[in-house]
Amino acid sequence: MKGTVYRSTGSWYEVKGTDGAMYSCRIKGKFRLQGIKSTNPVAVGDRVEFEIEKKGDEEIGIINEIEERDNYIVRKSVNLSKQTHIIAANVDQVFLIVTLNNPPTFTSFIDRFLVSAAAYQIPVILLFNKVDTYNDDQDEVVLDPETGEEMLAMTELDQVRILMQLYKSVDYECIAISAATGKNIDLVKEKMLGKTSMFAGHSGAGKSTTANAIQPGLELKTKAISIQHKQGQHTTTFAEMFDLDFNARIIDTPGIKGFGVVDLEKEEIGGYFPEIFELSQSCKFHNCLHLEEPKCAVKEAVETGEIYLSRYESYVQIVNGDEDNYRADKYTTP
């Protein structure tokens, strides 16, 4: 029989057969001996072949083949740094949910995610969630740290607008949404028609709340933000796919704290930053890594503000294998 994996719990897989029925399946041990480096050889979204075995009155599916994947999105395993964890496979697009605070989503995390998705040809749309909660009060006055003069403080909505402009400038689609009020949820639904979409982001960013807003009655579990740490609490333990009633499928994933980039050579990484790739053609050396090399067009563009500093710093972190600074934000306007 053939089917698609809808849920993975680590050892059991819920597979939807071509007959529309759901089957509880296990995998044959040989999959773990075929050179697959990931901690989960079978991922949600995988197309598989399986057979039914009877044990007494119980029927169990045995997955014996994984069909070739169109793509997949992968990150470093949390506990085993030398191994990878495949979050989902055969994905048409990813919605990365970004929040300014409660919890904060830093540009270093966004950039790492975008690079990994681009490496596997998966389009990403950035959803800036919780815009109904951000202040737009222009009355607060602060001192300019350089001149000491009074100036109006940047509002939270100003910060969101700047972040959206940053990523729009490098050709990523950005949508401001509120899962709580329904703002632009219909627009997100339009982009999901006929596709398998994965929702990703930090715990507490609103993945499950957004999914519930897209299809009321889905009833994915949600939890409040931890006030003390301004971080979400994990509510989704395993990735799971759902059929929606408007010709779409959604993959809900566990919250991601950090996102280690894997399987990329240093020389490849610049190709997944569109603005760096474009300017690299003008560097003096064709193999320029844009670090210490002379006459580097990319570094010159950073100095003149043509390239955002935060994007360049993310690039440098990834090239240098710096895995400790995901949760730091240094974005500035050009």
Short mmCIF file of C-alpha atoms in Angstrom, two decimals:
data_model
loop_
_atom_site.label_atom_id
_atom_site.label_comp_id
_atom_site.label_asym_id
_atom_site.label_seq_id
_atom_site.Cartn_x
_atom_site.Cartn_y
_atom_site.Cartn_z
CA MET A 1 0.00 0.00 0.00
CA LYS A 2 1.02 3.61 -0.49
CA GLY A 3 0.35 6.57 1.75
CA THR A 4 1.58 9.83 3.30
CA VAL A 5 2.93 10.24 6.83
CA TYR A 6 0.65 12.58 8.81
CA ARG A 7 2.10 12.22 12.29
CA SER A 8 5.39 11.09 13.78
CA THR A 9 5.92 10.31 17.44
CA GLY A 10 9.45 9.00 17.11
CA SER A 11 8.64 5.32 16.92
CA TRP A 12 5.07 5.26 15.55
CA TYR A 13 3.83 6.90 12.38
CA GLU A 14 0.26 7.70 11.42
CA VAL A 15 0.00 7.13 7.67
CA LYS A 16 -2.95 8.12 5.50
CA GLY A 17 -3.34 5.50 2.80
CA THR A 18 -4.50 6.18 -0.73
CA ASP A 19 -7.79 4.65 0.39
CA GLY A 20 -8.26 7.57 2.80
CA ALA A 21 -7.91 5.45 5.94
CA MET A 22 -5.33 6.12 8.69
CA TYR A 23 -2.89 3.36 9.64
CA SER A 24 -0.54 3.11 12.64
CA CYS A 25 2.84 2.07 11.30
CA ARG A 26 6.35 1.24 12.40
CA ILE A 27 9.51 1.13 10.30
CA LYS A 28 11.79 -1.76 9.59
CA GLY A 29 15.09 -1.54 11.42
CA LYS A 30 17.06 -1.48 8.19
CA PHE A 31 16.24 2.18 7.64
CA ARG A 32 18.52 3.04 10.50
CA LEU A 33 21.38 1.20 8.76
CA GLN A 34 21.19 2.88 5.35
CA GLY A 35 23.49 5.80 6.09
CA ILE A 36 20.66 8.15 7.02
CA LYS A 37 22.22 10.61 9.45
CA SER A 38 18.98 12.06 10.76
CA THR A 39 17.48 11.11 14.09
CA ASN A 40 14.17 10.49 12.32
CA PRO A 41 14.50 8.53 9.07
CA VAL A 42 10.78 9.03 8.36
CA ALA A 43 9.27 12.53 8.55
CA VAL A 44 5.79 14.02 8.34
CA GLY A 45 4.99 14.57 4.67
CA ASP A 46 6.98 11.55 3.49
CA ARG A 47 5.37 9.39 0.82
CA VAL A 48 5.84 5.78 1.85
CA GLU A 49 5.02 2.21 0.91
CA PHE A 50 3.81 -0.04 3.68
CA GLU A 51 2.21 -3.41 4.30
CA ILE A 52 -0.21 -4.60 6.94
CA GLU A 53 0.82 -7.31 9.39
CA LYS A 54 -1.61 -9.00 11.74
CA LYS A 55 -0.61 -9.75 15.30
CA GLY A 56 -3.54 -11.50 16.89
CA ASP A 57 -6.52 -9.20 16.52
CA GLU A 58 -4.28 -6.17 15.93
CA GLU A 59 -3.22 -4.81 12.54
CA ILE A 60 0.07 -2.94 12.31
CA GLY A 61 1.50 -1.21 9.27
CA ILE A 62 5.16 -1.80 8.42
CA ILE A 63 6.83 0.92 6.35
CA ASN A 64 9.27 -0.72 3.98
CA GLU A 65 10.10 2.07 1.55
CA ILE A 66 10.35 5.86 1.55
CA GLU A 67 9.77 7.43 -1.84
CA GLU A 68 12.21 10.06 -3.07
CA ARG A 69 11.52 13.42 -1.45
CA ASP A 70 10.81 16.58 -3.45
CA ASN A 71 12.43 18.52 -0.62
CA TYR A 72 12.68 18.63 3.14
CA ILE A 73 13.58 21.09 5.84
CA VAL A 74 16.24 20.04 8.30
CA ARG A 75 18.05 21.37 11.34
CA LYS A 76 20.68 20.13 13.74
CA SER A 77 19.38 17.67 16.27
CA VAL A 78 18.99 19.26 19.69
CA ASN A 79 20.68 16.46 21.61
CA LEU A 80 23.01 15.00 19.01
CA SER A 81 24.84 17.86 17.33
CA LYS A 82 26.42 15.63 14.68
CA GLN A 83 23.05 14.41 13.54
CA THR A 84 20.16 16.19 11.89
CA HIS A 85 16.44 16.25 12.46
CA ILE A 86 14.13 16.40 9.46
CA ILE A 87 11.22 18.63 10.46
CA ALA A 88 9.01 17.86 7.45
CA ALA A 89 9.23 16.61 3.87
CA ASN A 90 7.54 17.39 0.55
CA VAL A 91 6.55 20.89 1.59
CA ASP A 92 5.20 23.42 -0.90
CA GLN A 93 5.90 26.44 1.31
CA VAL A 94 6.73 27.47 4.87
CA PHE A 95 5.10 30.22 6.89
CA LEU A 96 7.68 31.41 9.42
CA ILE A 97 5.85 33.16 12.24
CA VAL A 98 7.74 36.14 13.63
CA THR A 99 6.97 38.07 16.82
CA LEU A 100 8.63 41.27 18.00
CA ASN A 101 8.36 40.21 21.64
CA ASN A 102 6.60 37.62 23.79
CA PRO A 103 8.68 35.81 22.54
CA PRO A 104 11.22 37.84 20.54
CA THR A 105 12.20 36.46 17.13
CA PHE A 106 15.71 37.65 16.33
CA THR A 107 17.01 38.34 12.86
CA SER A 108 19.82 35.80 13.31
CA PHE A 109 17.20 33.07 13.76
CA ILE A 110 15.13 34.28 10.79
CA ASP A 111 18.19 34.39 8.53
CA ARG A 112 19.34 30.88 9.49
CA PHE A 113 15.87 29.53 8.76
CA LEU A 114 15.69 31.31 5.40
CA VAL A 115 19.10 29.96 4.36
CA SER A 116 18.13 26.37 5.21
CA ALA A 117 14.82 26.65 3.36
CA ALA A 118 16.48 28.21 0.31
CA ALA A 119 19.06 25.42 0.23
CA TYR A 120 16.24 22.91 -0.29
CA GLN A 121 14.21 25.14 -2.65
CA ILE A 122 11.36 25.74 -0.20
CA PRO A 123 9.64 29.15 -0.49
CA VAL A 124 9.16 31.02 2.82
CA ILE A 125 6.55 33.64 3.66
CA LEU A 126 7.14 35.66 6.83
CA LEU A 127 4.07 36.20 9.00
CA PHE A 128 4.55 39.03 11.50
CA ASN A 129 2.07 37.97 14.15
CA LYS A 130 0.45 39.72 17.14
CA VAL A 131 0.39 43.15 15.46
CA ASP A 132 -2.76 43.93 17.46
CA THR A 133 -0.68 43.91 20.67
CA TYR A 134 2.07 46.33 19.64
CA ASN A 135 1.98 49.97 20.69
CA ASP A 136 1.96 52.81 18.19
CA ASP A 137 2.22 55.62 20.73
CA GLN A 138 4.28 58.49 19.34
CA ASP A 139 4.19 60.51 22.57
CA GLU A 140 7.06 58.81 24.40
CA VAL A 141 10.19 61.00 24.40
CA VAL A 142 13.70 59.59 24.88
CA LEU A 143 17.22 61.03 24.61
CA ASP A 144 19.29 60.50 21.49
CA PRO A 145 22.26 58.40 22.75
CA GLU A 146 24.66 60.29 20.44
CA THR A 147 23.53 63.91 20.79
CA GLY A 148 21.63 63.86 24.08
CA GLU A 149 18.73 65.67 22.39
CA GLU A 150 15.11 64.73 22.96
CA MET A 151 13.52 62.56 20.29
CA LEU A 152 10.38 60.49 19.83
CA ALA A 153 10.86 56.82 20.73
CA MET A 154 10.45 54.24 18.01
CA THR A 155 7.14 52.46 18.56
CA GLU A 156 6.76 48.70 18.45
CA LEU A 157 4.80 48.98 15.21
CA ASP A 158 7.64 51.07 13.76
CA GLN A 159 10.02 48.25 14.60
CA VAL A 160 7.77 45.72 12.87
CA ARG A 161 7.55 47.95 9.79
CA ILE A 162 11.35 48.22 9.67
CA LEU A 163 11.75 44.44 9.96
CA MET A 164 9.19 43.87 7.21
CA GLN A 165 10.95 46.37 4.96
CA LEU A 166 14.27 44.65 5.65
CA TYR A 167 13.02 41.30 4.35
CA LYS A 168 10.91 42.75 1.55
CA SER A 169 14.08 44.43 0.28
CA VAL A 170 15.60 40.99 -0.31
CA ASP A 171 12.45 39.64 -1.99
CA TYR A 172 10.75 37.79 0.85
CA GLU A 173 7.00 38.13 1.12
CA CYS A 174 5.93 39.59 4.46
CA ILE A 175 2.41 39.74 5.88
CA ALA A 176 1.37 41.45 9.11
CA ILE A 177 -1.25 39.31 10.85
CA SER A 178 -3.11 38.87 14.07
CA ALA A 179 -4.27 35.36 14.79
CA ALA A 180 -6.27 36.76 17.70
CA THR A 181 -8.28 39.32 15.70
CA GLY A 182 -8.19 37.61 12.30
CA LYS A 183 -6.23 40.39 10.56
CA ASN A 184 -5.05 39.15 7.12
CA ILE A 185 -5.93 35.54 7.93
CA ASP A 186 -7.98 35.33 4.71
CA LEU A 187 -4.92 36.43 2.75
CA VAL A 188 -2.89 33.60 4.32
CA LYS A 189 -5.65 31.12 3.42
CA GLU A 190 -5.55 32.25 -0.21
CA LYS A 191 -1.84 31.48 -0.36
CA MET A 192 -2.44 28.00 1.10
CA LEU A 193 -4.95 26.84 -1.53
CA GLY A 194 -3.95 23.54 -3.11
CA LYS A 195 -0.69 23.38 -1.18
CA THR A 196 0.99 21.66 1.76
CA SER A 197 2.17 24.43 4.07
CA MET A 198 4.38 24.11 7.11
CA PHE A 199 4.05 26.52 10.04
CA ALA A 200 7.28 27.18 11.95
CA GLY A 201 8.59 29.55 14.60
CA HIS A 202 9.45 29.83 18.28
CA SER A 203 7.20 28.34 20.94
CA GLY A 204 4.62 30.97 21.79
CA ALA A 205 4.87 32.80 18.45
CA GLY A 206 1.35 31.69 17.60
CA LYS A 207 1.67 28.77 15.18
CA SER A 208 -1.21 26.78 16.63
CA THR A 209 -3.33 29.90 17.26
CA THR A 210 -2.85 30.93 13.63
CA ALA A 211 -3.78 27.46 12.41
CA ASN A 212 -6.92 27.54 14.57
CA ALA A 213 -7.81 30.95 13.11
CA ILE A 214 -7.34 29.63 9.59
CA GLN A 215 -9.69 26.73 10.27
CA PRO A 216 -11.91 27.15 13.33
CA GLY A 217 -12.56 23.77 14.88
CA LEU A 218 -9.05 22.47 14.26
CA GLU A 219 -8.50 22.98 18.01
CA LEU A 220 -4.73 22.71 18.13
CA LYS A 221 -3.47 23.12 21.69
CA THR A 222 -2.17 26.54 22.72
CA LYS A 223 -0.54 27.84 25.89
CA ALA A 224 0.14 31.25 27.32
CA ILE A 225 3.54 32.92 27.23
CA SER A 226 5.78 32.58 30.27
CA ILE A 227 5.73 36.13 31.68
CA GLN A 228 9.06 35.74 33.44
CA HIS A 229 11.07 34.62 30.43
CA LYS A 230 8.89 35.97 27.59
CA GLN A 231 9.19 32.60 25.89
CA GLY A 232 6.55 30.19 24.78
CA GLN A 233 5.87 26.86 26.36
CA HIS A 234 6.07 23.83 24.11
CA THR A 235 2.57 22.65 23.24
CA THR A 236 3.22 20.75 20.01
CA THR A 237 5.48 17.79 20.82
CA PHE A 238 5.60 16.18 17.37
CA ALA A 239 5.03 17.45 13.86
CA GLU A 240 1.56 16.66 12.53
CA MET A 241 -0.24 17.26 9.24
CA PHE A 242 -3.92 18.13 8.93
CA ASP A 243 -6.28 18.21 5.96
CA LEU A 244 -8.17 21.49 5.87
CA ASP A 245 -11.63 21.97 4.44
CA PHE A 246 -10.57 24.43 1.71
CA ASN A 247 -8.24 22.19 -0.33
CA ALA A 248 -5.10 22.72 1.72
CA ARG A 249 -2.88 20.84 4.16
CA ILE A 250 -1.02 22.25 7.10
CA ILE A 251 1.94 20.84 9.00
CA ASP A 252 2.08 22.05 12.60
CA THR A 253 5.55 21.74 14.12
CA PRO A 254 7.09 21.95 17.59
CA GLY A 255 8.48 25.34 18.58
CA ILE A 256 12.09 25.86 17.56
CA LYS A 257 14.48 27.58 19.98
CA GLY A 258 17.56 27.60 17.78
CA PHE A 259 18.16 26.67 14.18
CA GLY A 260 21.53 25.20 13.27
CA VAL A 261 22.36 25.22 9.57
CA VAL A 262 23.63 21.87 8.30
CA ASP A 263 25.19 20.32 5.21
CA LEU A 264 26.29 23.60 3.61
CA GLU A 265 29.83 24.41 2.51
CA LYS A 266 31.16 27.87 3.39
CA GLU A 267 31.42 28.73 -0.31
CA GLU A 268 27.70 27.98 -0.81
CA ILE A 269 26.25 30.12 1.95
CA GLY A 270 26.48 33.48 0.19
CA GLY A 271 24.33 32.06 -2.60
CA TYR A 272 21.39 31.84 -0.21
CA PHE A 273 21.56 35.53 0.70
CA PRO A 274 20.14 37.14 -2.49
CA GLU A 275 21.75 40.53 -1.88
CA ILE A 276 25.17 38.99 -1.13
CA PHE A 277 24.99 36.68 -4.15
CA GLU A 278 24.17 39.57 -6.47
CA LEU A 279 27.05 41.76 -5.31
CA SER A 280 29.58 38.93 -5.06
CA GLN A 281 29.96 39.06 -8.85
CA SER A 282 31.76 42.39 -8.34
CA CYS A 283 34.29 41.14 -5.78
CA LYS A 284 37.95 41.12 -6.86
CA PHE A 285 38.31 37.41 -6.12
CA HIS A 286 35.80 34.96 -7.58
CA ASN A 287 36.04 32.78 -4.45
CA CYS A 288 35.66 35.71 -2.03
CA LEU A 289 34.07 34.74 1.29
CA HIS A 290 33.43 38.42 2.14
CA LEU A 291 35.37 38.22 5.39
CA GLU A 292 38.93 39.59 5.25
CA GLU A 293 39.50 39.70 1.49
CA PRO A 294 40.47 43.01 -0.14
CA LYS A 295 38.25 44.84 -2.63
CA CYS A 296 35.15 42.94 -1.51
CA ALA A 297 31.99 44.44 -3.00
CA VAL A 298 29.85 42.91 -0.27
CA LYS A 299 31.79 44.49 2.62
CA GLU A 300 31.74 47.82 0.79
CA ALA A 301 27.95 47.53 0.45
CA VAL A 302 27.63 46.89 4.18
CA GLU A 303 29.69 50.00 4.93
CA THR A 304 27.57 52.17 2.62
CA GLY A 305 24.30 50.73 3.95
CA GLU A 306 23.34 48.99 0.72
CA ILE A 307 23.29 45.68 2.63
CA TYR A 308 21.70 45.52 6.08
CA LEU A 309 24.25 45.00 8.83
CA SER A 310 22.12 42.32 10.51
CA ARG A 311 22.03 40.27 7.33
CA TYR A 312 25.80 40.44 6.92
CA GLU A 313 26.37 39.52 10.56
CA SER A 314 24.07 36.51 10.16
CA TYR A 315 26.06 35.48 7.10
CA VAL A 316 29.36 35.75 8.99
CA GLN A 317 27.98 33.73 11.92
CA ILE A 318 26.87 30.92 9.61
CA VAL A 319 30.16 30.87 7.67
CA ASN A 320 32.15 30.77 10.91
CA GLY A 321 29.96 28.03 12.37
CA ASP A 322 28.93 30.23 15.29
CA GLU A 323 26.09 28.31 16.92
CA ASP A 324 25.85 30.41 20.09
CA ASN A 325 24.37 33.67 18.84
CA TYR A 326 20.97 32.76 17.43
CA ARG A 327 19.22 34.75 20.10
CA ALA A 328 20.86 38.10 19.61
CA ASP A 329 19.48 40.95 17.57
CA LYS A 330 21.57 43.58 15.88
CA TYR A 331 19.40 44.77 13.03
CA THR A 332 19.83 48.36 11.94
CA THR A 333 18.34 50.35 9.12
CA PRO A 334 20.60 51.18 6.18
#
